[in-house]
XYZ file of C-alpha atoms in Angstrom:
750
model
C 131.476 25.196 81.568
C 130.918 28.912 81.996
C 134.404 30.118 81.110
C 135.982 29.758 77.689
C 139.097 27.617 77.489
C 142.650 28.901 77.309
C 142.885 27.695 73.691
C 139.757 29.618 72.757
C 141.090 32.724 74.478
C 144.406 32.613 72.642
C 142.573 31.960 69.383
C 140.368 34.982 69.876
C 143.405 37.150 70.485
C 144.599 36.244 66.981
C 141.228 37.161 65.474
C 140.346 40.627 64.308
C 137.758 42.476 66.350
C 135.532 45.347 65.282
C 133.057 47.371 67.320
C 130.700 49.173 64.958
C 128.304 51.867 66.226
C 125.163 51.159 64.173
C 122.609 53.801 63.198
C 118.960 53.164 62.417
C 118.133 50.203 64.661
C 114.752 50.299 66.359
C 113.900 46.779 67.535
C 115.115 43.236 68.095
C 114.369 42.330 64.494
C 116.737 45.065 63.293
C 119.522 43.584 65.420
C 118.764 40.102 64.083
C 118.868 41.363 60.467
C 122.281 42.961 60.967
C 123.661 39.877 62.706
C 122.481 37.720 59.826
C 124.112 40.027 57.256
C 127.428 40.026 59.130
C 127.498 36.267 59.745
C 126.928 35.604 56.059
C 130.328 37.143 55.279
C 133.177 34.630 54.793
C 135.662 34.890 57.647
C 133.213 36.216 60.260
C 133.396 33.921 63.293
C 131.009 35.718 65.617
C 128.668 38.699 65.354
C 126.663 40.159 68.201
C 124.421 43.192 67.788
C 123.305 44.915 70.965
C 120.145 46.978 70.601
C 120.655 48.838 73.880
C 124.174 50.016 73.024
C 123.483 50.273 69.254
C 126.755 48.457 68.701
C 127.796 45.470 66.580
C 130.725 43.451 67.931
C 132.363 41.220 65.317
C 135.178 38.651 65.547
C 136.659 37.868 62.138
C 139.665 36.460 60.314
C 141.617 39.464 58.951
C 142.908 37.414 56.011
C 139.381 36.814 54.733
C 137.438 39.932 55.640
C 138.171 43.477 56.811
C 136.384 46.293 58.662
C 135.343 47.861 55.354
C 133.545 44.673 54.342
C 131.726 44.641 57.677
C 130.550 48.230 57.226
C 129.360 47.454 53.683
C 127.371 44.473 54.979
C 125.648 46.649 57.590
C 124.777 49.261 54.971
C 123.498 46.666 52.517
C 121.231 45.407 55.293
C 119.631 48.865 55.333
C 121.421 50.485 58.266
C 124.425 52.734 58.672
C 127.628 52.894 60.713
C 128.686 56.023 62.578
C 132.037 57.558 61.700
C 133.460 56.831 65.155
C 132.438 54.987 68.271
C 130.398 56.977 70.754
C 132.064 56.847 74.126
C 131.101 60.207 75.579
C 127.371 60.030 74.961
C 127.283 62.945 72.506
C 125.418 61.023 69.805
C 122.871 59.808 72.370
C 122.321 63.387 73.454
C 121.881 64.449 69.832
C 119.459 61.599 69.218
C 117.452 62.516 72.289
C 117.377 66.203 71.326
C 116.253 65.421 67.772
C 113.487 63.097 68.953
C 112.350 65.612 71.538
C 111.988 68.300 68.857
C 110.011 65.940 66.611
C 107.739 64.911 69.462
C 107.054 68.535 70.393
C 105.933 69.810 67.013
C 104.454 66.442 66.017
C 102.496 66.429 69.264
C 101.182 69.913 68.526
C 99.896 68.859 65.087
C 98.489 65.575 66.443
C 96.635 67.466 69.179
C 94.988 69.744 66.588
C 94.020 66.719 64.461
C 92.638 64.906 67.496
C 90.514 67.876 68.593
C 89.187 68.354 65.056
C 88.415 64.647 64.632
C 86.577 64.197 67.950
C 83.744 66.642 67.263
C 81.460 65.020 69.823
C 84.135 65.431 72.508
C 85.156 68.962 71.579
C 82.053 70.803 70.299
C 83.826 74.117 70.906
C 86.492 73.304 68.249
C 86.542 75.774 65.309
C 84.490 74.607 62.331
C 87.385 74.758 59.853
C 89.335 72.339 62.055
C 86.612 69.742 61.483
C 87.113 69.837 57.727
C 88.494 66.593 56.314
C 90.780 68.561 53.987
C 92.238 70.617 56.871
C 92.818 67.451 58.877
C 94.486 65.910 55.811
C 96.769 68.932 55.489
C 97.729 68.724 59.187
C 98.291 64.948 59.101
C 100.423 64.832 55.958
C 103.631 66.352 57.436
C 103.312 64.034 60.422
C 102.861 61.017 58.156
C 105.450 61.840 55.514
C 108.033 63.927 57.391
C 108.006 62.566 60.939
C 107.132 59.127 59.625
C 109.929 59.104 57.039
C 112.304 56.974 59.195
C 109.623 54.275 59.426
C 109.145 54.209 55.658
C 112.879 54.210 55.031
C 113.403 51.332 57.468
C 110.439 49.377 56.122
C 111.624 49.756 52.517
C 115.118 48.669 53.445
C 113.754 45.612 55.250
C 111.525 44.799 52.275
C 114.481 44.959 49.875
C 116.244 42.392 52.022
C 113.116 40.250 52.296
C 112.756 40.820 56.015
C 110.433 42.798 58.251
C 110.909 44.761 61.455
C 109.229 47.280 63.700
C 109.427 49.923 60.987
C 107.357 47.608 58.793
C 104.655 47.343 61.451
C 104.421 51.100 62.028
C 104.645 52.015 58.327
C 101.974 49.520 57.238
C 99.655 50.269 60.156
C 99.722 54.056 59.957
C 99.660 54.051 56.143
C 96.481 51.953 56.206
C 94.750 54.450 58.480
C 96.130 57.445 56.556
C 95.230 56.143 53.056
C 91.740 55.079 54.168
C 91.210 58.621 55.478
C 92.510 60.146 52.232
C 90.035 58.003 50.279
C 87.190 59.109 52.562
C 88.229 62.750 52.043
C 88.664 62.642 48.255
C 86.061 60.006 47.300
C 83.193 60.215 49.827
C 80.621 59.203 47.184
C 82.537 56.045 46.364
C 82.694 55.140 50.045
C 78.943 55.600 50.467
C 78.306 53.496 47.372
C 80.349 50.754 48.995
C 78.101 50.977 52.064
C 80.627 52.776 54.271
C 79.893 56.176 55.781
C 82.988 58.269 55.043
C 84.980 59.113 58.133
C 88.644 59.894 58.668
C 91.250 58.443 60.998
C 94.013 60.964 60.506
C 94.115 61.260 64.286
C 94.919 57.549 64.575
C 97.872 57.624 62.158
C 99.251 60.932 63.508
C 98.930 60.057 67.188
C 100.480 56.610 66.629
C 103.533 58.104 64.910
C 103.976 60.699 67.654
C 103.544 58.114 70.410
C 106.072 55.765 68.803
C 108.525 58.671 68.523
C 107.753 59.588 72.126
C 108.532 56.013 73.167
C 111.822 56.161 71.279
C 112.633 59.459 72.959
C 112.051 57.933 76.399
C 114.102 54.902 75.387
C 116.979 57.117 74.243
C 116.928 58.934 77.550
C 116.674 55.748 79.612
C 119.327 53.912 77.581
C 121.617 56.885 78.076
C 121.299 56.315 81.819
C 122.165 52.622 81.456
C 125.526 53.572 79.922
C 126.285 56.130 82.638
C 129.063 53.918 83.990
C 131.133 54.337 80.816
C 130.638 58.091 80.844
C 131.682 58.329 84.494
C 134.781 56.220 83.897
C 135.804 58.242 80.841
C 135.245 61.460 82.758
C 137.772 60.385 85.406
C 140.717 60.706 83.019
C 142.631 63.980 83.628
C 143.469 65.941 80.486
C 146.935 67.158 81.501
C 149.965 66.041 83.520
C 152.846 67.873 85.250
C 156.010 66.608 83.561
C 159.479 67.117 85.086
C 162.154 67.573 82.447
C 165.457 69.317 81.861
C 163.754 72.694 81.777
C 161.930 72.063 85.037
C 158.260 71.340 85.595
C 155.737 71.925 82.794
C 152.140 71.017 82.092
C 151.583 68.789 79.047
C 148.552 67.078 77.463
C 148.006 63.571 78.808
C 148.669 62.095 75.334
C 152.269 63.327 75.455
C 153.189 61.339 78.575
C 155.484 58.386 77.853
C 156.545 55.359 79.899
C 159.495 56.339 82.107
C 158.567 60.032 82.356
C 158.911 61.638 85.794
C 155.706 63.359 86.894
C 154.628 65.359 89.916
C 151.199 65.404 91.537
C 150.072 68.100 93.967
C 147.395 67.890 96.674
C 143.855 67.743 95.253
C 144.993 66.739 91.757
C 144.187 63.558 89.866
C 147.029 61.187 89.074
C 147.406 61.301 85.264
C 148.706 57.760 84.487
C 149.775 54.559 86.248
C 153.202 54.525 87.850
C 155.391 54.052 90.932
C 156.144 56.671 93.589
C 159.763 57.878 93.539
C 159.667 60.599 96.180
C 157.138 61.903 98.691
C 154.252 60.620 100.800
C 150.493 60.942 100.340
C 147.091 59.338 100.783
C 145.259 58.422 97.580
C 141.502 58.188 97.150
C 141.117 55.119 94.897
C 137.355 54.770 95.373
C 136.524 55.683 91.767
C 138.600 52.753 90.511
C 138.513 50.125 93.249
C 135.396 51.027 95.226
C 137.613 51.256 98.346
C 136.159 54.017 100.531
C 139.235 54.817 102.681
C 142.288 56.652 101.264
C 145.371 54.450 100.761
C 148.760 55.617 102.054
C 151.480 55.755 99.393
C 155.233 56.183 99.624
C 158.377 55.453 97.591
C 158.043 52.160 95.714
C 154.258 52.026 95.935
C 152.183 51.899 92.754
C 149.611 54.560 91.906
C 146.682 54.286 89.486
C 145.820 56.894 86.893
C 142.600 58.893 87.472
C 142.680 58.379 91.254
C 142.700 61.459 93.495
C 145.706 62.675 95.497
C 144.310 63.802 98.855
C 146.987 65.764 100.682
C 150.675 65.123 99.937
C 152.804 66.144 96.969
C 154.868 63.388 95.358
C 156.825 62.435 92.274
C 156.292 59.210 90.392
C 157.613 57.399 87.339
C 155.042 56.562 84.620
C 154.751 52.818 83.970
C 151.531 52.568 81.897
C 150.099 55.217 79.583
C 147.344 55.534 76.985
C 145.370 52.359 76.364
C 147.548 50.391 78.797
C 146.456 52.239 81.948
C 144.222 50.562 84.481
C 141.393 52.991 83.698
C 141.599 52.331 79.938
C 141.535 48.581 80.553
C 138.517 48.938 82.831
C 136.649 51.014 80.237
C 137.512 48.460 77.555
C 136.312 45.549 79.699
C 133.057 47.299 80.598
C 132.400 48.195 76.951
C 132.999 44.601 75.907
C 130.749 43.277 78.669
C 127.962 45.714 77.822
C 128.214 44.907 74.123
C 128.177 41.142 74.622
C 125.169 38.866 74.670
C 124.232 36.580 77.505
C 123.053 33.064 76.614
C 119.643 33.902 78.075
C 119.150 36.332 75.176
C 119.225 33.545 72.592
C 115.577 32.721 73.222
C 114.553 36.329 72.625
C 116.705 36.514 69.477
C 115.247 33.309 68.087
C 111.697 34.543 68.643
C 112.456 38.002 67.219
C 113.536 36.436 63.922
C 110.041 35.038 63.316
C 108.018 37.537 65.296
C 107.345 40.353 62.827
C 106.340 38.126 59.870
C 104.033 36.230 62.233
C 102.464 39.483 63.449
C 101.848 40.670 59.885
C 100.171 37.337 59.133
C 97.990 37.678 62.252
C 97.078 41.260 61.276
C 96.068 40.187 57.761
C 94.028 37.308 59.179
C 92.381 39.725 61.633
C 91.483 42.078 58.773
C 89.991 39.221 56.751
C 87.912 37.846 59.623
C 86.469 41.276 60.464
C 85.706 42.082 56.829
C 83.817 38.806 56.467
C 82.163 38.410 59.853
C 82.421 41.712 61.711
C 79.555 44.128 62.442
C 78.841 47.121 60.249
C 80.748 49.060 59.151
C 82.945 45.979 58.608
C 85.683 47.700 56.650
C 86.214 50.294 59.398
C 86.326 47.694 62.165
C 88.648 45.512 60.094
C 90.979 48.423 59.424
C 91.148 49.546 63.060
C 91.858 46.049 64.377
C 94.415 45.473 61.614
C 96.264 48.649 62.668
C 95.954 47.834 66.385
C 97.541 44.399 65.934
C 100.466 45.819 63.959
C 101.138 48.624 66.419
C 100.837 46.772 69.736
C 103.123 43.959 68.586
C 106.282 46.063 68.416
C 109.208 43.847 69.541
C 111.153 46.714 71.153
C 110.653 45.445 74.702
C 111.837 41.988 73.633
C 115.051 43.404 72.209
C 115.783 45.619 75.216
C 114.983 43.077 77.945
C 118.431 41.493 78.227
C 120.990 44.115 77.109
C 119.665 46.932 79.299
C 119.872 44.784 82.434
C 123.392 43.618 81.532
C 124.481 47.209 80.849
C 123.251 48.361 84.250
C 124.654 45.306 86.043
C 128.145 45.474 84.538
C 128.247 49.263 84.902
C 127.224 49.098 88.551
C 129.857 46.447 89.181
C 132.562 48.584 87.553
C 131.667 51.524 89.781
C 132.184 49.292 92.830
C 135.448 47.681 91.759
C 133.968 44.527 90.193
C 134.933 44.019 86.552
C 132.742 41.486 84.729
C 134.224 40.514 81.374
C 131.087 39.471 79.488
C 127.368 38.895 79.595
C 128.132 35.172 79.615
C 130.237 35.580 82.765
C 127.525 37.632 84.422
C 124.918 34.986 83.693
C 127.108 32.021 84.707
C 127.914 33.593 88.094
C 124.298 33.389 89.257
C 124.412 29.569 89.077
C 127.453 29.289 91.372
C 126.832 27.163 94.479
C 130.448 26.473 95.524
C 133.229 29.041 96.015
C 136.824 27.770 96.162
C 139.476 30.076 97.622
C 143.205 29.838 97.115
C 144.896 30.532 100.459
C 148.188 32.335 99.983
C 147.750 35.856 98.677
C 143.986 35.458 98.370
C 142.624 34.676 101.827
C 145.928 35.667 103.422
C 148.242 38.597 102.872
C 150.804 36.395 101.135
C 153.710 37.397 103.380
C 154.627 36.460 106.974
C 153.972 38.729 109.928
C 155.088 38.494 113.550
C 152.026 37.393 115.509
C 153.512 36.557 118.939
C 156.447 38.048 120.887
C 157.277 35.922 123.956
C 160.288 37.199 125.997
C 161.854 35.403 129.006
C 164.662 36.124 131.506
C 163.264 39.561 132.339
C 163.324 41.008 128.813
C 160.479 43.191 127.562
C 158.802 42.646 124.170
C 160.529 45.750 122.800
C 163.964 44.514 123.949
C 163.406 41.068 122.418
C 162.297 42.606 119.118
C 165.290 44.949 119.195
C 167.793 42.085 119.551
C 166.097 39.900 116.926
C 165.698 42.735 114.406
C 169.338 43.805 114.838
C 170.514 40.282 114.052
C 168.106 39.933 111.110
C 168.774 43.378 109.630
C 171.238 41.898 107.156
C 168.950 39.034 106.119
C 167.074 38.790 102.833
C 164.819 35.997 104.098
C 161.061 36.843 104.268
C 160.915 35.826 107.944
C 163.848 38.102 108.763
C 162.272 40.999 106.917
C 159.024 40.416 108.809
C 160.839 40.608 112.151
C 162.629 43.838 111.180
C 159.355 45.316 109.906
C 157.521 44.512 113.152
C 160.325 46.079 115.216
C 160.228 49.266 113.169
C 156.451 49.554 113.373
C 156.522 49.100 117.153
C 159.156 51.834 117.535
C 161.838 49.512 118.928
C 165.455 50.692 118.744
C 167.480 48.557 116.305
C 171.199 48.724 117.094
C 173.876 48.026 114.487
C 175.004 44.425 113.984
C 178.450 43.042 113.176
C 179.761 39.735 111.817
C 176.400 38.805 110.339
C 176.169 35.224 109.110
C 173.206 33.481 107.503
C 172.916 29.809 108.367
C 170.977 28.295 105.467
C 167.759 26.615 106.529
C 168.418 27.293 110.206
C 168.592 31.044 110.952
C 171.140 33.831 111.457
C 173.754 34.925 113.953
C 175.440 38.294 114.520
C 177.185 40.345 117.190
C 174.992 43.115 118.594
C 176.579 45.586 121.005
C 179.341 43.051 121.631
C 177.007 40.138 122.365
C 176.449 37.024 120.201
C 172.814 36.897 119.096
C 171.306 33.838 117.407
C 167.840 33.825 115.792
C 166.500 30.632 114.282
C 165.044 27.182 114.666
C 165.156 24.833 117.674
C 167.705 22.742 115.763
C 170.017 25.759 115.426
C 169.906 26.434 119.171
C 170.405 22.770 120.044
C 173.467 22.608 117.772
C 174.789 25.704 119.549
C 174.232 23.988 122.894
C 171.462 26.382 123.996
C 168.753 25.030 126.302
C 165.297 26.224 125.107
C 163.650 25.417 128.429
C 159.946 26.155 128.710
C 159.982 27.790 125.282
C 159.955 24.313 123.713
C 156.406 23.698 124.947
C 155.287 27.105 123.679
C 156.800 26.335 120.263
C 154.769 23.149 119.980
C 151.564 24.985 120.890
C 152.223 27.711 118.331
C 153.090 25.155 115.643
C 149.687 23.522 116.165
C 148.174 26.891 115.288
C 150.006 26.769 111.962
C 152.658 29.326 112.959
C 156.376 29.352 112.217
C 158.606 29.974 115.251
C 162.024 31.571 115.696
C 164.023 31.256 118.929
C 166.221 34.155 120.079
C 169.387 33.418 122.100
C 171.870 35.863 123.670
C 175.305 34.733 124.725
C 174.225 31.089 124.809
C 170.940 31.614 126.666
C 167.423 31.493 125.174
C 165.766 34.855 125.832
C 162.552 34.580 123.843
C 160.436 33.133 121.091
C 158.866 34.821 118.046
C 155.939 33.351 116.117
C 155.225 34.278 112.512
C 152.369 33.433 110.192
C 150.807 34.432 106.906
C 147.828 36.231 108.430
C 144.318 36.498 107.062
C 143.256 39.580 105.190
C 140.830 41.678 107.260
C 138.092 41.094 104.672
C 138.478 37.284 104.636
C 136.207 36.258 107.519
C 133.418 38.799 106.729
C 133.528 37.564 103.109
C 133.034 33.935 104.183
C 130.147 34.953 106.447
C 128.437 36.761 103.548
C 128.854 33.797 101.221
C 127.433 31.378 103.790
C 124.433 33.640 104.361
C 123.701 33.386 100.643
C 123.679 29.609 100.878
C 127.029 29.046 99.164
C 129.460 26.248 99.992
C 133.009 27.496 100.690
C 136.206 25.472 100.172
C 139.865 26.420 100.751
C 142.711 25.066 98.588
C 146.297 25.234 99.816
C 149.668 23.569 99.466
C 150.179 23.787 103.248
C 150.211 20.778 105.523
C 146.846 19.779 107.045
C 147.612 21.284 110.468
C 148.493 24.725 109.140
C 145.649 24.597 106.606
C 143.031 23.766 109.253
C 144.299 26.564 111.477
C 143.934 29.203 108.741
C 140.573 27.802 107.620
C 139.212 27.876 111.167
C 140.256 31.506 111.552
C 138.465 32.321 108.292
C 135.339 30.330 109.211
C 135.808 27.682 106.494
C 134.911 24.052 107.249
C 136.046 22.370 104.031
C 139.809 22.350 103.458
C 141.803 20.579 100.736
C 145.468 20.726 101.885
C 148.760 19.766 100.235
C 147.543 20.649 96.742
C 150.396 21.270 94.321
C 149.983 24.248 91.940
C 149.429 21.990 88.928
C 146.732 20.029 90.775
C 144.369 22.928 91.476
C 142.532 22.652 88.149
C 142.041 18.912 88.754
C 140.419 19.658 92.128
C 138.027 22.049 90.385
C 137.202 19.342 87.818
C 136.408 16.868 90.595
C 134.017 19.315 92.229
C 132.324 19.964 88.880
C 132.010 16.214 88.320
C 129.957 16.133 91.529
C 127.462 18.460 89.848
C 128.640 21.653 91.519
C 128.848 25.045 89.810
C 132.223 26.294 90.961
C 133.706 29.766 91.308
C 137.476 29.842 91.858
C 138.994 32.853 93.631
C 142.751 33.300 93.193
C 145.515 35.800 92.577
C 148.695 34.080 91.413
C 150.158 32.680 88.203
C 149.676 29.143 89.495
C 145.944 29.871 89.904
C 145.413 30.620 86.196
C 144.584 27.030 85.086
C 142.073 26.680 87.920
C 140.520 30.059 87.095
C 139.982 28.916 83.512
C 138.681 25.483 84.538
C 136.108 26.884 86.983
C 132.622 27.839 85.835
C 133.554 31.342 86.987
C 137.123 32.499 87.626
C 137.383 35.422 90.060
C 140.772 37.160 90.236
C 141.831 39.400 93.083
C 142.883 42.605 91.333
C 145.939 43.054 93.507
C 147.291 39.809 92.015
C 149.114 39.092 88.779
C 148.104 40.127 85.273
C 148.049 36.467 84.227
C 145.413 35.631 86.849
C 143.347 38.670 85.875
C 143.500 37.764 82.165
C 142.439 34.185 82.932
C 139.439 35.196 85.015
C 135.831 36.054 84.239
C 135.472 38.567 87.085
C 138.180 40.793 88.557
C 137.996 42.365 92.023
C 140.058 45.516 91.557
C 140.394 46.414 95.230
C 141.230 42.907 96.443
C 138.429 43.197 99.022
C 137.146 39.626 99.392
C 133.720 40.809 100.537
C 133.073 41.790 96.926
C 133.090 38.084 95.958
C 129.655 37.781 97.556
C 128.647 41.109 96.007
C 129.661 39.913 92.519
C 127.605 36.731 92.830
C 124.627 38.644 94.244
C 124.923 41.223 91.444
C 124.732 38.374 88.928
C 121.677 36.908 90.658
C 119.870 40.257 90.734
C 120.751 41.026 87.108
C 119.529 37.672 85.787
C 116.377 38.001 87.897
C 115.799 41.403 86.265
C 116.390 39.925 82.789
C 113.821 37.226 83.472
C 111.319 39.805 84.711
C 111.897 41.868 81.574
C 111.477 38.884 79.260
C 108.374 37.751 81.119
C 106.663 41.116 80.764
C 107.782 41.513 77.142
C 106.340 38.100 76.239
C 103.175 38.490 78.320
C 102.588 41.933 76.857
C 102.534 40.499 73.340
C 100.760 37.251 74.222
C 97.907 39.201 75.831
C 98.033 42.367 73.731
C 97.866 40.838 70.249
C 94.638 38.822 70.809
C 92.997 41.825 72.486
C 94.023 44.041 69.557
C 92.648 41.428 67.147
C 89.269 41.767 68.863
C 88.810 38.460 70.743
C 87.024 40.293 73.551
C 84.489 41.955 71.268
C 82.044 39.000 70.936
C 81.907 38.619 74.729
C 82.265 42.133 76.152
C 81.997 44.449 73.149
C 85.545 45.685 73.804
C 87.978 46.787 71.093
C 91.491 48.173 71.459
C 91.860 51.606 69.912
C 95.084 51.753 67.841
C 96.120 54.916 69.691
C 95.904 53.091 73.012
C 97.849 50.228 71.443
C 100.647 52.597 70.425
C 100.749 54.119 73.913
C 100.933 50.626 75.430
C 103.719 49.709 73.017
C 105.747 52.755 74.037
C 105.085 52.067 77.705
C 106.267 48.448 77.406
C 109.714 49.482 76.133
C 110.127 52.187 78.743
C 108.974 49.863 81.520
C 111.605 47.279 80.566
C 114.392 49.871 80.653
C 113.058 51.353 83.906
C 112.950 47.917 85.505
C 116.597 47.424 84.540
C 117.502 50.776 86.078
C 116.059 49.603 89.396
C 119.227 47.536 89.748
C 121.119 50.714 90.554
C 119.129 51.025 93.785
C 119.524 47.373 94.801
C 121.157 46.759 98.172
C 123.925 44.507 96.876
C 127.124 45.974 98.309
């Protein structure tokens, strides 16, 4: 089952949760080392370390372990924790700037070393630049200053009896560097050993610069994958216009409290969530819900913080502030989703744990084979292939394959009004083959509307609506309110009513302009001795369409018939069409009778209907479908949908519904646009396809690259892999994985 149970959810709420921004990670092995250190602590229930976000997410029992213990465990593992979580991208920018500076001056030194080392390629190079001692002097700052992070990471890993990418780079470049130092200082000894002294300072320097260059590109690309969080955070206005005893004044957003009265002018962003008290406007909610058209707002309507007021000025009462606002909740959900691990990543994590030690073993074996059986000079060939194996086998691409795709996928969804709670939810959605819709409030508007106005005895539609609305104006019944609302929208005149009386279960009666008006069921009119005439046949026809009817009588004569129904949302039928095009089976659940249910389903384009389902039975229906081997997504909006949302493989809540339904779901559609159901499932499919592509190329790169670096092609084709080319390929592999993930942003999903 894709979703976690209600018991698990409530249990997790009681757990402590810590999100630690980790410094010093460079590959999948680093993430695995930190996870292992955290999980070894008593009281830690779950620890996930995301290489792409450089964040460790930990669930723990507060009675047994605290945040300080978690930070100590990370530091003992050889890494560090930033003072505060990076949400605005400043630390990423600093990291990118620092790496860029290192690459620039490291690249300059490496270029000089390369020109001086390749005398046969650059005969015009100055003679002093060809001196081994000069090359040594140029290479040393690259090796010991720019390469310091690799040594620090390798030493830390060694102390904890592990190995990571830093180990590979440190050992590989040190071998080339120290061999070159020996050739520079002890040339006679080298010749006595049968090896013509030569230096490979260019190899060690260029490798370090290329690895740093790869990290720089990664930092830049990973910064783009977290763009969604930056955009969302940037939406929050910094001030609000507060109305108090002294009049209107501008205050920082942090000073706004629930219940405060605020004013918003045209062109300003709404500071917090609330309800309109006075005024009319149109609000651009596209940055939150993905809805492209402005939404009209008036007294009583809710407004969302960070959305844009288009033209009117209005006052509203704050209902949610700070971390409780819709925007803050969205940011929190996206951060959690981007920091979580999808099940598909477990394979990569398992391999990463054994990968680096295996690579070191292969490199040592390669060195031994070349020393014993390679051509002259054997030591040189052995050294170069040893370094090439270590460098090309960097597991960066393996560690970035899954999290970068999930970051882009969840971020893209958030920008379009689709909130995906976790990597697990994102992955589970791609397996969905059956989508079950609740009817009321999900497929339909959830409230009755007048669909047919049928006057007789010479009345016009406006006159019939006027009489019915006048009689119903004192009613609190939903059908009565619907009739009054339709009359007002059509511009009909609604005269005052007297002697109003509600007849429970039957209808209403009142005197309107001196005449007795009755609005209600056929039974009510028959009891009043009113002949319905031809309207009786029309009522039967409308009832077959699933509509509720109300007769209107004036002074003992039937003068018309009104039909009401809970109408489909405009997005319902297009949503069903999209789902069918993607090969998905669509089912509708409803408590309505079969006739009404079939009528609504037919209008929506749904063939499979399960009618007369009580609220408590919805989860059982989902279980039955799952027992048939189907992967089920449940789409609902109400409190009674929550058990079914939890039971389904994927629960999808319509964001305009209740908080309980949203909390119980795996995916939330903020705008309530049902067409985004298909978009959410397609987004999951595209994201998982991208993850698989990334993992394939990361694995293939190493499966092919390591044997080539070890020299398997040399006996057949005389081909060897230069360590510098290996380092360039390693850098390219990581960047290609991130770039492939970024392609999701251009996918035609919505």
